[in-house]
PDB file of C-alpha atoms in Angstrom:
ATOM      1  CA  MET A   1      20.470 -23.650  75.565  1.00 48.00           C
ATOM      2  CA  GLU A   2      23.821 -25.894  74.434  1.00 64.00           C
ATOM      3  CA  TYR A   3      24.447 -26.843  78.399  1.00 64.00           C
ATOM      4  CA  LEU A   4      20.442 -27.550  78.251  1.00 70.00           C
ATOM      5  CA  GLU A   5      20.523 -29.601  74.531  1.00 71.00           C
ATOM      6  CA  LYS A   6      23.705 -31.495  76.277  1.00 71.00           C
ATOM      7  CA  GLU A   7      21.722 -32.177  79.838  1.00 74.00           C
ATOM      8  CA  LYS A   8      18.923 -33.535  77.498  1.00 77.00           C
ATOM      9  CA  LEU A   9      21.075 -35.684  75.196  1.00 73.00           C
ATOM     10  CA  PHE A  10      23.382 -37.218  78.825  1.00 73.00           C
ATOM     11  CA  ALA A  11      20.498 -38.228  79.950  1.00 80.00           C
ATOM     12  CA  LYS A  12      18.221 -39.745  76.893  1.00 76.00           C
ATOM     13  CA  ALA A  13      22.069 -42.208  76.814  1.00 76.00           C
ATOM     14  CA  ASP A  14      22.530 -42.514  80.854  1.00 75.00           C
ATOM     15  CA  ALA A  15      18.569 -43.927  79.747  1.00 79.00           C
ATOM     16  CA  LEU A  16      19.628 -46.611  77.129  1.00 73.00           C
ATOM     17  CA  ARG A  17      23.271 -47.609  79.154  1.00 74.00           C
ATOM     18  CA  PRO A  18      23.974 -45.736  82.135  1.00 79.00           C
ATOM     19  CA  GLY A  19      27.091 -44.384  81.431  1.00 78.00           C
ATOM     20  CA  LEU A  20      27.202 -43.556  78.645  1.00 71.00           C
ATOM     21  CA  GLY A  21      26.047 -40.423  79.570  1.00 72.00           C
ATOM     22  CA  ALA A  22      28.999 -39.625  81.280  1.00 75.00           C
ATOM     23  CA  GLU A  23      30.790 -40.835  78.728  1.00 73.00           C
ATOM     24  CA  LEU A  24      29.806 -38.313  76.321  1.00 71.00           C
ATOM     25  CA  SER A  25      30.454 -35.969  78.719  1.00 73.00           C
ATOM     26  CA  ARG A  26      34.222 -36.129  77.923  1.00 72.00           C
ATOM     27  CA  LEU A  27      33.922 -35.648  74.235  1.00 71.00           C
ATOM     28  CA  PRO A  28      34.989 -32.796  73.024  1.00 72.00           C
ATOM     29  CA  LEU A  29      31.260 -31.529  72.026  1.00 65.00           C
ATOM     30  CA  HIS A  30      31.079 -28.048  70.746  1.00 61.00           C
ATOM     31  CA  SER A  31      28.785 -27.785  67.295  1.00 70.00           C
ATOM     32  CA  ALA A  32      25.314 -28.482  67.182  1.00 72.00           C
ATOM     33  CA  SER A  33      25.744 -30.723  64.680  1.00 76.00           C
ATOM     34  CA  GLU A  34      27.644 -32.359  66.707  1.00 72.00           C
ATOM     35  CA  LEU A  35      24.749 -32.929  68.843  1.00 71.00           C
ATOM     36  CA  LYS A  36      22.537 -33.657  65.927  1.00 78.00           C
ATOM     37  CA  GLU A  37      24.518 -36.287  65.572  1.00 77.00           C
ATOM     38  CA  ILE A  38      25.358 -37.653  68.619  1.00 76.00           C
ATOM     39  CA  ASP A  39      21.569 -37.504  69.036  1.00 77.00           C
ATOM     40  CA  ASP A  40      20.696 -39.542  65.857  1.00 80.00           C
ATOM     41  CA  MET A  41      22.949 -42.307  66.697  1.00 79.00           C
ATOM     42  CA  LEU A  42      21.311 -43.213  70.211  1.00 78.00           C
ATOM     43  CA  ASP A  43      17.246 -43.134  68.295  1.00 79.00           C
ATOM     44  CA  GLU A  44      19.657 -45.697  65.981  1.00 82.00           C
ATOM     45  CA  HIS A  45      20.503 -47.667  69.315  1.00 78.00           C
ATOM     46  CA  ARG A  46      17.987 -47.704  70.456  1.00 77.00           C
ATOM     47  CA  LYS A  47      15.285 -48.278  68.098  1.00 82.00           C
ATOM     48  CA  GLY A  48      17.778 -51.910  68.051  1.00 80.00           C
ATOM     49  CA  SER A  49      17.757 -52.555  71.616  1.00 80.00           C
ATOM     50  CA  GLU A  50      13.586 -52.406  70.700  1.00 83.00           C
ATOM     51  CA  LEU A  51      14.307 -54.191  67.642  1.00 85.00           C
ATOM     52  CA  ARG A  52      16.130 -57.055  70.133  1.00 84.00           C
ATOM     53  CA  ALA A  53      13.889 -57.118  72.341  1.00 85.00           C
ATOM     54  CA  ALA A  54      10.568 -57.319  70.546  1.00 87.00           C
ATOM     55  CA  ALA A  55      12.284 -60.804  68.577  1.00 88.00           C
ATOM     56  CA  ALA A  56      13.692 -62.166  72.133  1.00 87.00           C
ATOM     57  CA  ARG A  57       9.698 -62.293  73.549  1.00 89.00           C
ATOM     58  CA  ASP A  58       8.418 -63.375  70.272  1.00 89.00           C
ATOM     59  CA  TYR A  59      11.616 -66.487  70.123  1.00 88.00           C
ATOM     60  CA  GLN A  60      10.395 -66.544  74.032  1.00 89.00           C
ATOM     61  CA  ARG A  61       6.687 -66.222  73.568  1.00 89.00           C
ATOM     62  CA  GLN A  62       7.271 -69.181  70.172  1.00 89.00           C
ATOM     63  CA  ALA A  63       9.352 -71.341  72.887  1.00 87.00           C
ATOM     64  CA  GLU A  64       6.579 -72.132  75.177  1.00 89.00           C
ATOM     65  CA  GLU A  65       3.887 -72.080  72.258  1.00 86.00           C
ATOM     66  CA  TYR A  66       5.967 -75.353  71.471  1.00 80.00           C
ATOM     67  CA  ARG A  67       6.372 -76.412  74.782  1.00 84.00           C
ATOM     68  CA  ARG A  68       2.299 -76.593  75.505  1.00 85.00           C
ATOM     69  CA  LEU A  69       1.094 -78.082  72.054  1.00 77.00           C
ATOM     70  CA  THR A  70       4.482 -81.367  72.419  1.00 76.00           C
ATOM     71  CA  ALA A  71       2.709 -81.049  76.356  1.00 79.00           C
ATOM     72  CA  GLN A  72      -0.541 -81.252  74.588  1.00 76.00           C
ATOM     73  CA  LEU A  73       0.730 -84.000  72.394  1.00 70.00           C
ATOM     74  CA  ASP A  74       2.257 -86.178  75.174  1.00 72.00           C
ATOM     75  CA  ALA A  75      -0.850 -86.431  77.395  1.00 74.00           C
ATOM     76  CA  LYS A  76      -2.921 -87.332  73.696  1.00 69.00           C
ATOM     77  CA  LEU A  77      -0.193 -89.951  73.365  1.00 66.00           C
ATOM     78  CA  ALA A  78      -0.194 -90.980  76.624  1.00 68.00           C
ATOM     79  CA  ALA A  79      -4.608 -90.955  76.078  1.00 64.00           C
ATOM     80  CA  ALA A  80      -4.126 -93.158  73.094  1.00 61.00           C
ATOM     81  CA  GLY A  81      -2.519 -95.034  75.162  1.00 62.00           C
ATOM     82  CA  LEU A  82       1.140 -94.107  72.802  1.00 60.00           C
ATOM     83  CA  SER A  83       3.200 -93.317  75.135  1.00 61.00           C
ATOM     84  CA  ALA A  84       5.520 -97.533  74.976  1.00 63.00           C
ATOM     85  CA  LEU A  85       5.820 -96.944  71.439  1.00 62.00           C
ATOM     86  CA  PRO A  86       9.037 -96.955  70.617  1.00 69.00           C
ATOM     87  CA  PRO A  87      11.050 -93.880  69.988  1.00 70.00           C
ATOM     88  CA  ALA A  88      11.275 -93.218  66.069  1.00 73.00           C
ATOM     89  CA  ALA A  89       6.991 -94.230  66.613  1.00 68.00           C
ATOM     90  CA  THR A  90       6.311 -91.918  69.189  1.00 66.00           C
ATOM     91  CA  SER A  91       7.383 -89.522  66.751  1.00 71.00           C
ATOM     92  CA  ALA A  92       5.873 -90.807  64.326  1.00 71.00           C
ATOM     93  CA  ALA A  93       2.867 -90.813  66.741  1.00 69.00           C
ATOM     94  CA  ARG A  94       3.724 -86.733  67.534  1.00 68.00           C
ATOM     95  CA  HIS A  95       3.961 -85.414  64.221  1.00 72.00           C
ATOM     96  CA  LEU A  96       0.902 -86.726  62.791  1.00 71.00           C
ATOM     97  CA  ALA A  97      -0.805 -85.906  66.279  1.00 72.00           C
ATOM     98  CA  ALA A  98       0.931 -82.471  65.122  1.00 73.00           C
ATOM     99  CA  VAL A  99      -0.652 -82.619  62.015  1.00 72.00           C
ATOM    100  CA  ALA A 100      -4.157 -83.608  63.009  1.00 71.00           C
ATOM    101  CA  GLY A 101      -3.819 -80.868  65.051  1.00 70.00           C
ATOM    102  CA  GLY A 102      -2.496 -78.377  62.263  1.00 71.00           C
ATOM    103  CA  LEU A 103      -5.560 -79.276  60.692  1.00 71.00           C
ATOM    104  CA  GLY A 104      -7.927 -78.390  62.858  1.00 71.00           C
ATOM    105  CA  LEU A 105      -9.047 -82.865  63.881  1.00 67.00           C
ATOM    106  CA  ALA A 106      -9.458 -84.211  66.801  1.00 64.00           C
ATOM    107  CA  THR A 107      -9.287 -87.462  65.249  1.00 64.00           C
ATOM    108  CA  CYS A 108      -6.460 -88.698  63.669  1.00 65.00           C
ATOM    109  CA  ALA A 109      -8.541 -91.202  60.852  1.00 65.00           C
ATOM    110  CA  GLU A 110      -7.839 -90.989  57.267  1.00 65.00           C
ATOM    111  CA  GLY A 111     -11.082 -90.169  55.587  1.00 72.00           C
ATOM    112  CA  ALA A 112     -11.327 -86.775  58.843  1.00 73.00           C
ATOM    113  CA  MET A 113      -7.687 -85.712  57.667  1.00 70.00           C
ATOM    114  CA  LEU A 114      -7.695 -86.577  53.469  1.00 72.00           C
ATOM    115  CA  ALA A 115     -11.441 -84.661  53.558  1.00 78.00           C
ATOM    116  CA  ALA A 116      -9.534 -81.433  55.861  1.00 75.00           C
ATOM    117  CA  TRP A 117      -5.699 -81.425  54.241  1.00 74.00           C
ATOM    118  CA  VAL A 118      -8.465 -81.015  50.003  1.00 79.00           C
ATOM    119  CA  ALA A 119     -10.010 -78.427  52.901  1.00 79.00           C
ATOM    120  CA  ALA A 120      -6.540 -76.553  53.822  1.00 78.00           C
ATOM    121  CA  ASP A 121      -5.495 -76.589  49.881  1.00 79.00           C
ATOM    122  CA  ALA A 122      -8.028 -74.971  48.800  1.00 83.00           C
ATOM    123  CA  ARG A 123      -7.694 -72.264  51.278  1.00 83.00           C
ATOM    124  CA  ARG A 124      -4.743 -71.809  50.495  1.00 83.00           C
ATOM    125  CA  LEU A 125      -4.692 -71.855  46.919  1.00 87.00           C
ATOM    126  CA  GLU A 126      -7.646 -69.192  47.395  1.00 88.00           C
ATOM    127  CA  GLY A 127      -5.058 -67.251  49.774  1.00 87.00           C
ATOM    128  CA  GLU A 128      -1.986 -67.459  46.588  1.00 88.00           C
ATOM    129  CA  ARG A 129      -5.022 -66.585  44.485  1.00 88.00           C
ATOM    130  CA  THR A 130      -6.040 -63.433  46.550  1.00 88.00           C
ATOM    131  CA  LYS A 131      -1.983 -62.926  47.717  1.00 86.00           C
ATOM    132  CA  ALA A 132      -1.933 -62.416  44.046  1.00 87.00           C
ATOM    133  CA  LYS A 133      -4.155 -59.704  43.152  1.00 86.00           C
ATOM    134  CA  ARG A 134      -2.616 -57.772  45.842  1.00 84.00           C
ATOM    135  CA  GLU A 135      -0.092 -58.223  44.974  1.00 84.00           C
ATOM    136  CA  ALA A 136      -0.447 -56.772  41.524  1.00 83.00           C
ATOM    137  CA  ALA A 137      -2.180 -54.602  42.782  1.00 81.00           C
ATOM    138  CA  ALA A 138       0.325 -53.076  44.669  1.00 79.00           C
ATOM    139  CA  SER A 139       2.637 -53.300  41.916  1.00 80.00           C
ATOM    140  CA  GLU A 140      -0.567 -51.290  40.064  1.00 81.00           C
ATOM    141  CA  LEU A 141      -0.380 -48.693  43.373  1.00 76.00           C
ATOM    142  CA  CYS A 142       3.037 -48.595  43.143  1.00 77.00           C
ATOM    143  CA  ALA A 143       3.756 -47.728  39.693  1.00 79.00           C
ATOM    144  CA  ALA A 144       1.058 -45.825  40.122  1.00 76.00           C
ATOM    145  CA  ALA A 145       2.987 -43.496  42.836  1.00 74.00           C
ATOM    146  CA  GLU A 146       5.869 -43.708  41.208  1.00 78.00           C
ATOM    147  CA  ALA A 147       4.409 -41.813  38.750  1.00 77.00           C
ATOM    148  CA  ALA A 148       2.894 -39.497  40.474  1.00 73.00           C
ATOM    149  CA  SER A 149       6.206 -39.502  42.355  1.00 73.00           C
ATOM    150  CA  ARG A 150       7.969 -38.481  39.306  1.00 78.00           C
ATOM    151  CA  GLN A 151       5.355 -35.637  38.928  1.00 77.00           C
ATOM    152  CA  ALA A 152       5.681 -34.502  41.905  1.00 71.00           C
ATOM    153  CA  GLU A 153       9.719 -34.349  40.782  1.00 76.00           C
ATOM    154  CA  GLU A 154       7.967 -32.559  37.913  1.00 78.00           C
ATOM    155  CA  VAL A 155       5.618 -29.801  39.638  1.00 71.00           C
ATOM    156  CA  ALA A 156       8.429 -28.780  42.141  1.00 72.00           C
ATOM    157  CA  ARG A 157      11.516 -28.925  39.133  1.00 77.00           C
ATOM    158  CA  ALA A 158       8.146 -25.698  37.948  1.00 76.00           C
ATOM    159  CA  LEU A 159       7.439 -24.551  40.834  1.00 70.00           C
ATOM    160  CA  GLU A 160      11.106 -24.532  41.665  1.00 78.00           C
ATOM    161  CA  GLY A 161      11.579 -22.404  37.805  1.00 77.00           C
ATOM    162  CA  ALA A 162       9.039 -19.848  38.930  1.00 75.00           C
ATOM    163  CA  ALA A 163      10.396 -19.496  41.992  1.00 74.00           C
ATOM    164  CA  ALA A 164      14.287 -18.241  40.034  1.00 80.00           C
ATOM    165  CA  ARG A 165      12.318 -16.316  37.556  1.00 76.00           C
ATOM    166  CA  GLN A 166      10.296 -14.321  40.586  1.00 74.00           C
ATOM    167  CA  ALA A 167      13.558 -13.916  43.021  1.00 75.00           C
ATOM    168  CA  GLU A 168      14.685 -12.623  39.399  1.00 76.00           C
ATOM    169  CA  GLY A 169      11.885 -11.097  38.975  1.00 70.00           C
ATOM    170  CA  ILE A 170      12.113  -8.857  42.447  1.00 69.00           C
ATOM    171  CA  ARG A 171      15.852  -8.714  42.089  1.00 70.00           C
ATOM    172  CA  ALA A 172      15.422  -7.037  38.695  1.00 66.00           C
ATOM    173  CA  LEU A 173      12.315  -4.719  39.941  1.00 64.00           C
ATOM    174  CA  PRO A 174      14.758  -2.169  40.833  1.00 69.00           C
ATOM    175  CA  ARG A 175      16.006  -1.123  37.961  1.00 68.00           C
ATOM    176  CA  SER A 176      12.864  -1.283  36.675  1.00 68.00           C
ATOM    177  CA  GLN A 177      11.468   1.352  38.244  1.00 72.00           C
ATOM    178  CA  VAL A 178      14.346   3.799  37.251  1.00 74.00           C
ATOM    179  CA  GLU A 179      13.975   2.697  34.259  1.00 76.00           C
ATOM    180  CA  ARG A 180      10.032   3.712  34.041  1.00 76.00           C
ATOM    181  CA  ARG A 181      10.628   6.841  35.830  1.00 80.00           C
ATOM    182  CA  GLN A 182      13.142   7.415  33.361  1.00 80.00           C
ATOM    183  CA  ILE A 183      11.102   7.370  30.744  1.00 81.00           C
ATOM    184  CA  GLU A 184       7.936   8.753  32.629  1.00 81.00           C
ATOM    185  CA  GLU A 185      10.586  11.499  33.245  1.00 82.00           C
ATOM    186  CA  LYS A 186      11.431  12.069  29.536  1.00 81.00           C
ATOM    187  CA  ALA A 187       7.845  11.819  28.906  1.00 80.00           C
ATOM    188  CA  ALA A 188       7.831  14.700  30.984  1.00 82.00           C
ATOM    189  CA  SER A 189      10.627  16.753  29.641  1.00 82.00           C
ATOM    190  CA  TYR A 190       9.378  15.886  25.894  1.00 78.00           C
ATOM    191  CA  VAL A 191       5.433  17.548  27.206  1.00 81.00           C
ATOM    192  CA  ALA A 192       7.336  20.644  28.566  1.00 84.00           C
ATOM    193  CA  LYS A 193       9.454  20.898  25.033  1.00 82.00           C
ATOM    194  CA  ILE A 194       6.178  20.799  23.311  1.00 78.00           C
ATOM    195  CA  GLN A 195       4.366  23.638  25.130  1.00 80.00           C
ATOM    196  CA  LYS A 196       7.375  25.625  24.643  1.00 80.00           C
ATOM    197  CA  THR A 197       7.851  25.087  21.635  1.00 76.00           C
ATOM    198  CA  THR A 198       3.430  26.284  20.911  1.00 73.00           C
ATOM    199  CA  ARG A 199       3.832  29.008  22.770  1.00 75.00           C
ATOM    200  CA  GLN A 200       7.218  30.476  20.739  1.00 73.00           C
ATOM    201  CA  LEU A 201       4.359  30.185  17.958  1.00 67.00           C
ATOM    202  CA  GLN A 202       1.781  32.000  19.206  1.00 68.00           C
ATOM    203  CA  ASP A 203       4.361  34.092  19.692  1.00 71.00           C
ATOM    204  CA  THR A 204       5.503  34.562  17.111  1.00 66.00           C
ATOM    205  CA  GLY A 205       2.103  35.013  15.190  1.00 61.00           C
ATOM    206  CA  PHE A 206       1.590  31.468  14.113  1.00 56.00           C
ATOM    207  CA  ARG A 207      -1.723  30.232  12.621  1.00 58.00           C
ATOM    208  CA  GLU A 208      -3.432  26.946  12.840  1.00 58.00           C
ATOM    209  CA  GLU A 209      -4.261  26.804   8.935  1.00 54.00           C
ATOM    210  CA  LEU A 210      -0.016  27.230   8.716  1.00 55.00           C
ATOM    211  CA  ALA A 211       0.374  23.946  10.992  1.00 60.00           C
ATOM    212  CA  HIS A 212       1.516  20.601   9.341  1.00 64.00           C
ATOM    213  CA  GLU A 213      -1.299  19.165   8.609  1.00 70.00           C
ATOM    214  CA  ALA A 214      -3.533  21.718   7.621  1.00 67.00           C
ATOM    215  CA  LEU A 215      -0.345  22.177   4.674  1.00 67.00           C
ATOM    216  CA  THR A 216      -0.765  18.723   3.673  1.00 76.00           C
ATOM    217  CA  GLU A 217      -4.055  18.823   3.317  1.00 78.00           C
ATOM    218  CA  LEU A 218      -3.078  22.469   1.337  1.00 72.00           C
ATOM    219  CA  ALA A 219      -0.758  21.146  -0.848  1.00 76.00           C
ATOM    220  CA  GLY A 220      -2.521  18.622  -2.608  1.00 80.00           C
ATOM    221  CA  LYS A 221      -5.634  20.537  -2.956  1.00 80.00           C
ATOM    222  CA  VAL A 222      -2.657  21.724  -4.862  1.00 77.00           C
ATOM    223  CA  ALA A 223      -1.501  19.244  -6.684  1.00 82.00           C
ATOM    224  CA  ALA A 224      -5.301  18.291  -7.508  1.00 84.00           C
ATOM    225  CA  ALA A 225      -5.275  21.700  -9.172  1.00 80.00           C
ATOM    226  CA  GLU A 226      -2.504  21.398 -10.609  1.00 81.00           C
ATOM    227  CA  ALA A 227      -3.974  17.689 -11.925  1.00 84.00           C
ATOM    228  CA  GLN A 228      -6.582  19.924 -13.707  1.00 82.00           C
ATOM    229  CA  LEU A 229      -4.779  22.708 -15.691  1.00 79.00           C
ATOM    230  CA  ALA A 230      -2.915  19.981 -16.910  1.00 81.00           C
ATOM    231  CA  ALA A 231      -5.524  18.677 -18.573  1.00 80.00           C
ATOM    232  CA  VAL A 232      -7.312  21.723 -19.595  1.00 77.00           C
ATOM    233  CA  ARG A 233      -3.518  22.886 -21.117  1.00 75.00           C
ATOM    234  CA  GLU A 234      -3.882  19.600 -22.854  1.00 79.00           C
ATOM    235  CA  GLU A 235      -7.525  20.731 -23.895  1.00 74.00           C
ATOM    236  CA  LEU A 236      -6.150  23.741 -25.862  1.00 72.00           C
ATOM    237  CA  LYS A 237      -3.931  22.348 -27.841  1.00 72.00           C
ATOM    238  CA  GLU A 238      -6.293  21.292 -30.344  1.00 68.00           C
ATOM    239  CA  TYR A 239      -7.631  25.137 -30.514  1.00 65.00           C
ATOM    240  CA  GLU A 240      -3.126  26.117 -30.697  1.00 64.00           C
ATOM    241  CA  SER A 241      -3.519  26.376 -34.880  1.00 65.00           C
ATOM    242  CA  ILE A 242      -7.617  29.323 -34.806  1.00 64.00           C
ATOM    243  CA  PRO A 243      -5.940  32.983 -34.864  1.00 62.00           C
ATOM    244  CA  PRO A 244      -7.089  34.990 -31.235  1.00 62.00           C
ATOM    245  CA  SER A 245      -9.221  37.678 -33.355  1.00 68.00           C
ATOM    246  CA  GLU A 246     -11.182  37.909 -35.901  1.00 71.00           C
ATOM    247  CA  ALA A 247      -9.213  39.851 -38.665  1.00 74.00           C
ATOM    248  CA  GLY A 248      -6.851  36.455 -38.051  1.00 72.00           C
ATOM    249  CA  LEU A 249      -9.719  34.631 -39.001  1.00 69.00           C
ATOM    250  CA  ALA A 250     -11.171  36.669 -42.559  1.00 77.00           C
ATOM    251  CA  SER A 251      -7.573  36.481 -43.598  1.00 80.00           C
ATOM    252  CA  GLN A 252      -7.465  32.659 -42.908  1.00 75.00           C
ATOM    253  CA  ILE A 253     -10.376  31.942 -44.889  1.00 79.00           C
ATOM    254  CA  GLU A 254      -8.841  33.817 -47.315  1.00 82.00           C
ATOM    255  CA  THR A 255      -6.051  32.283 -47.671  1.00 84.00           C
ATOM    256  CA  LEU A 256      -7.985  29.058 -47.392  1.00 79.00           C
ATOM    257  CA  GLN A 257      -9.798  30.105 -50.212  1.00 82.00           C
ATOM    258  CA  ARG A 258      -7.176  30.601 -52.965  1.00 83.00           C
ATOM    259  CA  GLU A 259      -5.731  27.443 -52.247  1.00 81.00           C
ATOM    260  CA  LEU A 260      -8.469  25.533 -52.664  1.00 81.00           C
ATOM    261  CA  ASP A 261      -9.347  27.390 -55.658  1.00 82.00           C
ATOM    262  CA  GLN A 262      -6.232  26.804 -57.028  1.00 82.00           C
ATOM    263  CA  VAL A 263      -7.245  23.467 -56.437  1.00 80.00           C
ATOM    264  CA  ASN A 264     -10.141  23.795 -58.415  1.00 77.00           C
ATOM    265  CA  GLN A 265      -8.345  25.191 -61.379  1.00 80.00           C
ATOM    266  CA  ALA A 266      -5.767  22.038 -61.520  1.00 74.00           C
ATOM    267  CA  LEU A 267      -8.413  19.352 -60.991  1.00 73.00           C
ATOM    268  CA  GLY A 268     -10.671  20.483 -64.134  1.00 67.00           C
ATOM    269  CA  GLY A 269      -7.040  21.090 -66.027  1.00 62.00           C
ATOM    270  CA  ALA A 270      -6.784  17.476 -65.409  1.00 58.00           C
ATOM    271  CA  PHE A 271     -10.725  16.707 -66.366  1.00 52.00           C
ATOM    272  CA  VAL A 272     -10.289  19.077 -70.030  1.00 52.00           C
ATOM    273  CA  GLY A 273      -7.154  17.000 -70.678  1.00 50.00           C
ATOM    274  CA  HIS A 274      -7.621  13.648 -70.747  1.00 47.00           C
ATOM    275  CA  THR A 275     -11.256  14.019 -72.173  1.00 47.00           C
ATOM    276  CA  GLY A 276     -10.143  15.775 -74.949  1.00 46.00           C
ATOM    277  CA  GLY A 277     -11.800  19.572 -75.141  1.00 45.00           C
ATOM    278  CA  SER A 278     -14.773  18.304 -75.378  1.00 43.00           C
ATOM    279  CA  GLY A 279     -17.706  19.547 -73.877  1.00 42.00           C
ATOM    280  CA  LEU A 280     -19.502  17.653 -71.454  1.00 38.00           C
ATOM    281  CA  GLY A 281     -15.746  17.460 -69.721  1.00 40.00           C
ATOM    282  CA  GLY A 282     -15.499  20.750 -69.911  1.00 42.00           C
ATOM    283  CA  GLY A 283     -19.180  20.980 -68.426  1.00 43.00           C
ATOM    284  CA  GLY A 284     -18.522  18.789 -65.920  1.00 43.00           C
ATOM    285  CA  GLY A 285     -15.023  20.602 -64.859  1.00 43.00           C
ATOM    286  CA  GLY A 286     -16.341  23.663 -64.579  1.00 44.00           C
ATOM    287  CA  GLY A 287     -19.333  21.294 -62.872  1.00 44.00           C
ATOM    288  CA  HIS A 288     -17.383  20.365 -60.459  1.00 43.00           C
ATOM    289  CA  GLY A 289     -14.947  23.432 -59.612  1.00 43.00           C
ATOM    290  CA  HIS A 290     -18.158  25.411 -58.551  1.00 44.00           C
ATOM    291  CA  VAL A 291     -19.164  22.759 -57.043  1.00 43.00           C
ATOM    292  CA  LEU A 292     -16.120  21.944 -54.411  1.00 44.00           C
ATOM    293  CA  SER A 293     -15.372  26.228 -54.319  1.00 45.00           C
ATOM    294  CA  ARG A 294     -18.969  26.097 -53.072  1.00 43.00           C
ATOM    295  CA  HIS A 295     -18.190  23.773 -50.045  1.00 42.00           C
ATOM    296  CA  ALA A 296     -14.669  26.017 -49.617  1.00 42.00           C
ATOM    297  CA  ARG A 297     -17.113  28.469 -49.094  1.00 42.00           C
ATOM    298  CA  ALA A 298     -19.183  26.794 -47.168  1.00 41.00           C
ATOM    299  CA  GLY A 299     -17.006  25.391 -45.041  1.00 42.00           C
ATOM    300  CA  ALA A 300     -14.447  28.755 -44.770  1.00 42.00           C
ATOM    301  CA  VAL A 301     -18.027  30.497 -43.280  1.00 40.00           C
ATOM    302  CA  GLY A 302     -19.383  27.940 -40.594  1.00 40.00           C
ATOM    303  CA  PHE A 303     -15.659  27.637 -39.416  1.00 41.00           C
ATOM    304  CA  GLY A 304     -15.286  31.693 -38.735  1.00 41.00           C
ATOM    305  CA  GLN A 305     -18.676  31.077 -37.328  1.00 39.00           C
TER     306      GLN A 305
END
């Protein structure tokens, strides 16, 4: 394969310049990069030769066109009887005829040349305006192209980053698969342990009502019952002074009656002492004592009932 590439390269060199292939064959060309470099140099040489040949052909065409125009001018000068003029006048006449020819005129009359000159100047101005518009449009297109190029570079960088991340993800894929497999193995181990523990609990007589959820619910009910019991105990504290039996209640009533009688007697003595022993005062004191006694008995009986 390398031999065929060298032969093609030498043939291309001979096509550019005979004997160049033989000169290249004596060079120590071994690697593909060296052959590629020589091939690029031959392409550049071929392009340069083509440009020089095109320039030579264009120069030849322009020279022939100049000789043709000169012959036409000489013929026109001869036809106009101006060929016998001095060299300076002949040169001026040629120049004037060339200007008229450039304006597309067959005459050198002043009016015709002036009108043609104005028309040519208008065309030139229009061409300049058109050129300016095209240059402005080209500038806008260049700016848009540069912006698009920058965007393309940004997109290219983004694609490179995405490709790098994708490559990193591909490299990390085996590791993630291993981690996933480890997690699945751990999950399977946990499930097996749960099943084993469930069987052991069933073997030891485990009941559903002793499960954690059931015990938690039962603890809540116990706490609520304890709260209700505490409330009832607070209410019962109001009745702690009541004797537990009927005999005790009767004894308590008698004690209260005696205390009440003593109070009535004290109140009666106080009224007698302050009123000077009048019958009204004594009677009033006795009345008050009987009234308090009746109220005390009624209250004690009602309390006992």
